[in-house]
């Protein structure tokens, strides 16, 4: 991020593997991260992930899977590390709901992986009528500070971490739905 002088993360909200790869090649030089929703790729194949990793390495950006994990730890561990998507084998970053607190975060941190892992917790949401309120956001920030090594930031709508140098915010969701 510092080397490339960019904090841009691109949401690859596309459903065809080749479209995601083309987008990654086009924006690669300018971004620090691409965010995927791997479970909407209609023609998913493990080769797609390998190709995406190559592009990420070539242009030095990270891969984030916007899976928004929210379940008991044991289930999340499987969702994170098992086939078909085998997320833990190719991402650096994942998104997680804070609703399940400790269990889900412990589960993710326990999964063996050769690569560094970072979690973005959802602290605010763009969806209209969201059940996330100020208390929930405050509790999420507390959890974020308790898991310093694992949680690298929050997904939010306002600049929640303006004064905290070590933690990042991703502001996302211009359209609400
Ligand atoms: O976690 C997210 O990225 C996210 C949180 C949120 O509150 N709202 C939201 O739209 N997103 C994601 O942000 C992307 C859409 O962002 P826009 O293109 O700015 O509307 C999609 O990938 C959504 O899944």
mmCIF file of C-alpha atoms and ligand atoms in Angstrom:
data_model
loop_
_atom_site.group_PDB
_atom_site.id
_atom_site.type_symbol
_atom_site.label_atom_id
_atom_site.label_comp_id
_atom_site.label_asym_id
_atom_site.label_seq_id
_atom_site.Cartn_x
_atom_site.Cartn_y
_atom_site.Cartn_z
ATOM 1 C CA UNK A 1 0.000 0.000 0.000
ATOM 2 C CA UNK A 2 2.732 2.410 1.014
ATOM 3 C CA UNK A 3 4.992 1.244 -1.818
ATOM 4 C CA UNK A 4 2.312 1.756 -4.463
ATOM 5 C CA UNK A 5 0.958 4.905 -2.823
ATOM 6 C CA UNK A 6 -2.641 3.791 -3.120
ATOM 7 C CA UNK A 7 -5.395 2.837 -0.734
ATOM 8 C CA UNK A 8 -7.893 1.911 -3.433
ATOM 9 C CA UNK A 9 -9.765 -1.355 -3.041
ATOM 10 C CA UNK A 10 -11.887 -2.394 -6.010
ATOM 11 C CA UNK A 11 -15.112 -4.366 -5.557
ATOM 12 C CA UNK A 12 -15.092 -6.939 -8.361
ATOM 13 C CA UNK A 13 -18.835 -7.467 -8.273
ATOM 14 C CA UNK A 14 -18.811 -9.552 -11.443
ATOM 15 C CA UNK A 15 -20.142 -13.036 -12.135
ATOM 16 C CA UNK A 16 -17.897 -14.272 -14.957
ATOM 17 C CA UNK A 17 -14.353 -15.349 -14.118
ATOM 18 C CA UNK A 18 -12.782 -13.810 -17.248
ATOM 19 C CA UNK A 19 -14.408 -10.445 -16.447
ATOM 20 C CA UNK A 20 -12.872 -10.450 -12.972
ATOM 21 C CA UNK A 21 -9.449 -11.323 -14.420
ATOM 22 C CA UNK A 22 -9.702 -8.594 -17.041
ATOM 23 C CA UNK A 23 -10.731 -6.057 -14.431
ATOM 24 C CA UNK A 24 -7.836 -7.154 -12.192
ATOM 25 C CA UNK A 25 -5.365 -6.620 -15.051
ATOM 26 C CA UNK A 26 -6.767 -3.198 -15.877
ATOM 27 C CA UNK A 27 -6.897 -1.795 -12.349
ATOM 28 C CA UNK A 28 -3.964 -3.806 -10.970
ATOM 29 C CA UNK A 29 -1.342 -1.028 -11.221
ATOM 30 C CA UNK A 30 -3.514 1.428 -9.303
ATOM 31 C CA UNK A 31 -4.977 -0.571 -6.408
ATOM 32 C CA UNK A 32 -3.909 -2.170 -3.139
ATOM 33 C CA UNK A 33 -6.702 -4.733 -3.061
ATOM 34 C CA UNK A 34 -9.431 -6.481 -5.027
ATOM 35 C CA UNK A 35 -12.541 -7.603 -3.202
ATOM 36 C CA UNK A 36 -14.392 -10.617 -4.550
ATOM 37 C CA UNK A 37 -17.665 -12.429 -3.918
ATOM 38 C CA UNK A 38 -16.350 -15.816 -4.962
ATOM 39 C CA UNK A 39 -19.716 -17.556 -4.566
ATOM 40 C CA UNK A 40 -21.321 -15.526 -7.366
ATOM 41 C CA UNK A 41 -18.787 -16.581 -10.012
ATOM 42 C CA UNK A 42 -20.909 -18.682 -12.358
ATOM 43 C CA UNK A 43 -18.006 -20.472 -14.017
ATOM 44 C CA UNK A 44 -15.821 -20.862 -10.917
ATOM 45 C CA UNK A 45 -12.817 -23.133 -11.293
ATOM 46 C CA UNK A 46 -9.707 -23.401 -9.082
ATOM 47 C CA UNK A 47 -7.649 -22.246 -12.098
ATOM 48 C CA UNK A 48 -9.467 -18.917 -11.902
ATOM 49 C CA UNK A 49 -8.154 -18.358 -8.405
ATOM 50 C CA UNK A 50 -4.629 -19.316 -9.444
ATOM 51 C CA UNK A 51 -4.755 -16.816 -12.323
ATOM 52 C CA UNK A 52 -6.120 -14.120 -10.027
ATOM 53 C CA UNK A 53 -3.279 -14.789 -7.591
ATOM 54 C CA UNK A 54 -0.730 -14.440 -10.402
ATOM 55 C CA UNK A 55 -2.178 -11.077 -11.397
ATOM 56 C CA UNK A 56 -2.228 -9.992 -7.739
ATOM 57 C CA UNK A 57 1.435 -10.938 -7.393
ATOM 58 C CA UNK A 58 2.371 -9.225 -10.652
ATOM 59 C CA UNK A 59 0.751 -5.926 -9.654
ATOM 60 C CA UNK A 60 1.322 -6.285 -5.896
ATOM 61 C CA UNK A 61 -2.204 -6.040 -4.583
ATOM 62 C CA UNK A 62 -4.039 -8.143 -2.010
ATOM 63 C CA UNK A 63 -7.041 -10.407 -2.470
ATOM 64 C CA UNK A 64 -9.989 -9.932 -0.157
ATOM 65 C CA UNK A 65 -12.950 -12.301 -0.126
ATOM 66 C CA UNK A 66 -16.053 -10.440 0.991
ATOM 67 C CA UNK A 67 -17.601 -13.557 2.527
ATOM 68 C CA UNK A 68 -18.959 -11.783 5.635
ATOM 69 C CA UNK A 69 -18.660 -14.889 7.767
ATOM 70 C CA UNK A 70 -21.392 -15.179 10.392
ATOM 71 C CA UNK A 71 -21.880 -18.552 12.075
ATOM 72 C CA UNK A 72 -20.480 -20.680 14.866
ATOM 73 C CA UNK A 73 -16.714 -21.114 14.777
ATOM 74 C CA UNK A 74 -16.751 -24.723 13.613
ATOM 75 C CA UNK A 75 -18.914 -23.908 10.596
ATOM 76 C CA UNK A 76 -16.931 -20.819 9.679
ATOM 77 C CA UNK A 77 -13.718 -22.807 9.877
ATOM 78 C CA UNK A 78 -15.106 -25.166 7.224
ATOM 79 C CA UNK A 79 -16.494 -22.357 5.070
ATOM 80 C CA UNK A 80 -13.125 -20.636 5.215
ATOM 81 C CA UNK A 81 -10.843 -23.577 4.539
ATOM 82 C CA UNK A 82 -12.693 -26.323 2.679
ATOM 83 C CA UNK A 83 -13.530 -26.952 -0.957
ATOM 84 C CA UNK A 84 -15.022 -25.727 -3.291
ATOM 85 C CA UNK A 85 -13.713 -22.245 -2.720
ATOM 86 C CA UNK A 86 -10.908 -23.040 -0.250
ATOM 87 C CA UNK A 87 -10.799 -19.354 0.643
ATOM 88 C CA UNK A 88 -7.979 -19.569 3.191
ATOM 89 C CA UNK A 89 -5.587 -20.857 0.520
ATOM 90 C CA UNK A 90 -5.696 -17.761 -1.682
ATOM 91 C CA UNK A 91 -6.846 -14.674 0.213
ATOM 92 C CA UNK A 92 -5.018 -12.329 2.516
ATOM 93 C CA UNK A 93 -8.149 -10.593 3.750
ATOM 94 C CA UNK A 94 -11.700 -11.664 4.565
ATOM 95 C CA UNK A 95 -14.738 -9.846 5.886
ATOM 96 C CA UNK A 96 -16.550 -11.060 8.994
ATOM 97 C CA UNK A 97 -19.722 -10.048 10.815
ATOM 98 C CA UNK A 98 -19.090 -9.259 14.480
ATOM 99 C CA UNK A 99 -22.432 -10.752 15.588
ATOM 100 C CA UNK A 100 -20.830 -14.095 16.572
ATOM 101 C CA UNK A 101 -17.944 -12.371 18.334
ATOM 102 C CA UNK A 102 -15.101 -14.559 19.588
ATOM 103 C CA UNK A 103 -16.011 -17.943 18.103
ATOM 104 C CA UNK A 104 -15.753 -16.948 14.489
ATOM 105 C CA UNK A 105 -12.530 -14.973 14.960
ATOM 106 C CA UNK A 106 -10.844 -17.746 16.930
ATOM 107 C CA UNK A 107 -11.903 -20.190 14.224
ATOM 108 C CA UNK A 108 -10.341 -18.122 11.463
ATOM 109 C CA UNK A 109 -7.135 -17.543 13.367
ATOM 110 C CA UNK A 110 -6.778 -21.293 13.992
ATOM 111 C CA UNK A 111 -6.900 -22.258 10.315
ATOM 112 C CA UNK A 112 -3.409 -23.149 9.105
ATOM 113 C CA UNK A 113 -2.322 -21.048 6.199
ATOM 114 C CA UNK A 114 1.009 -20.181 4.622
ATOM 115 C CA UNK A 115 -0.071 -16.621 4.017
ATOM 116 C CA UNK A 116 -0.709 -13.748 6.431
ATOM 117 C CA UNK A 117 -4.339 -13.366 7.419
ATOM 118 C CA UNK A 118 -6.309 -10.227 8.070
ATOM 119 C CA UNK A 119 -9.950 -9.709 8.957
ATOM 120 C CA UNK A 120 -12.161 -6.725 8.242
ATOM 121 C CA UNK A 121 -15.129 -6.591 10.637
ATOM 122 C CA UNK A 122 -18.391 -5.098 9.445
ATOM 123 C CA UNK A 123 -19.009 -2.147 11.773
ATOM 124 C CA UNK A 124 -21.589 -0.257 9.729
ATOM 125 C CA UNK A 125 -23.686 -1.178 6.698
ATOM 126 C CA UNK A 126 -24.978 0.722 3.725
ATOM 127 C CA UNK A 127 -28.236 -1.240 3.470
ATOM 128 C CA UNK A 128 -31.345 0.749 4.240
ATOM 129 C CA UNK A 129 -33.101 -0.434 7.413
ATOM 130 C CA UNK A 130 -30.001 -2.259 8.670
ATOM 131 C CA UNK A 131 -30.278 -3.633 12.227
ATOM 132 C CA UNK A 132 -26.746 -2.385 12.940
ATOM 133 C CA UNK A 133 -27.019 0.520 15.391
ATOM 134 C CA UNK A 134 -24.540 2.693 17.302
ATOM 135 C CA UNK A 135 -24.192 0.183 20.121
ATOM 136 C CA UNK A 136 -23.391 -2.613 17.659
ATOM 137 C CA UNK A 137 -20.830 -0.406 15.925
ATOM 138 C CA UNK A 138 -19.230 0.490 19.282
ATOM 139 C CA UNK A 139 -19.038 -3.162 20.328
ATOM 140 C CA UNK A 140 -17.528 -4.044 16.956
ATOM 141 C CA UNK A 141 -14.780 -1.474 17.454
ATOM 142 C CA UNK A 142 -14.070 -2.951 20.895
ATOM 143 C CA UNK A 143 -13.733 -6.432 19.396
ATOM 144 C CA UNK A 144 -11.423 -4.987 16.742
ATOM 145 C CA UNK A 145 -9.099 -3.671 19.436
ATOM 146 C CA UNK A 146 -9.139 -7.012 21.293
ATOM 147 C CA UNK A 147 -7.948 -8.892 18.186
ATOM 148 C CA UNK A 148 -5.163 -6.563 17.228
ATOM 149 C CA UNK A 149 -3.101 -9.096 15.286
ATOM 150 C CA UNK A 150 -5.957 -10.593 13.284
ATOM 151 C CA UNK A 151 -8.319 -7.694 12.681
ATOM 152 C CA UNK A 152 -6.772 -5.172 10.361
ATOM 153 C CA UNK A 153 -9.776 -2.922 9.923
ATOM 154 C CA UNK A 154 -13.489 -2.374 9.727
ATOM 155 C CA UNK A 155 -15.980 -1.947 6.920
ATOM 156 C CA UNK A 156 -17.921 1.195 7.630
ATOM 157 C CA UNK A 157 -19.779 4.157 6.252
ATOM 158 C CA UNK A 158 -18.133 6.892 8.329
ATOM 159 C CA UNK A 159 -14.472 7.571 9.139
ATOM 160 C CA UNK A 160 -14.431 5.496 12.347
ATOM 161 C CA UNK A 161 -10.681 5.142 12.644
ATOM 162 C CA UNK A 162 -9.474 8.544 11.580
ATOM 163 C CA UNK A 163 -7.197 8.773 14.635
ATOM 164 C CA UNK A 164 -6.039 5.151 14.823
ATOM 165 C CA UNK A 165 -3.023 4.693 12.638
ATOM 166 C CA UNK A 166 -2.802 0.904 12.842
ATOM 167 C CA UNK A 167 -6.371 0.153 11.833
ATOM 168 C CA UNK A 168 -7.933 0.686 8.412
ATOM 169 C CA UNK A 169 -11.454 1.479 7.369
ATOM 170 C CA UNK A 170 -13.057 0.427 4.128
ATOM 171 C CA UNK A 171 -15.866 2.716 3.139
ATOM 172 C CA UNK A 172 -18.131 0.813 0.844
ATOM 173 C CA UNK A 173 -21.591 0.512 -0.643
ATOM 174 C CA UNK A 174 -22.440 3.748 -2.388
ATOM 175 C CA UNK A 175 -25.840 2.354 -3.297
ATOM 176 C CA UNK A 176 -28.047 1.056 -0.511
ATOM 177 C CA UNK A 177 -30.369 -1.858 -0.958
HETATM 178 O O1 LIG B 1 -18.705 -5.217 3.050
HETATM 179 C C1 LIG B 1 -18.901 -4.562 2.012
HETATM 180 O O2 LIG B 1 -18.021 -4.421 1.183
HETATM 181 C C2 LIG B 1 -20.178 -3.862 1.881
HETATM 182 C C3 LIG B 1 -20.756 -3.379 3.045
HETATM 183 C C4 LIG B 1 -21.917 -2.600 2.974
HETATM 184 O O3 LIG B 1 -22.430 -2.130 3.976
HETATM 185 N N1 LIG B 1 -22.454 -2.354 1.744
HETATM 186 C C5 LIG B 1 -21.913 -2.853 0.585
HETATM 187 O O4 LIG B 1 -22.457 -2.575 -0.491
HETATM 188 N N2 LIG B 1 -20.790 -3.640 0.648
HETATM 189 C C6 LIG B 1 -20.209 -4.215 -0.593
HETATM 190 O O5 LIG B 1 -19.735 -3.135 -1.423
HETATM 191 C C7 LIG B 1 -19.923 -3.434 -2.801
HETATM 192 C C8 LIG B 1 -20.849 -2.429 -3.456
HETATM 193 O O6 LIG B 1 -20.311 -1.171 -3.311
HETATM 194 P P1 LIG B 1 -20.780 0.031 -4.308
HETATM 195 O O7 LIG B 1 -20.351 -0.402 -5.663
HETATM 196 O O8 LIG B 1 -20.038 1.212 -3.779
HETATM 197 O O9 LIG B 1 -22.264 0.145 -4.155
HETATM 198 C C9 LIG B 1 -20.513 -4.849 -2.852
HETATM 199 O O10 LIG B 1 -19.436 -5.754 -3.035
HETATM 200 C C10 LIG B 1 -21.151 -5.029 -1.479
HETATM 201 O O11 LIG B 1 -21.199 -6.384 -1.092
#
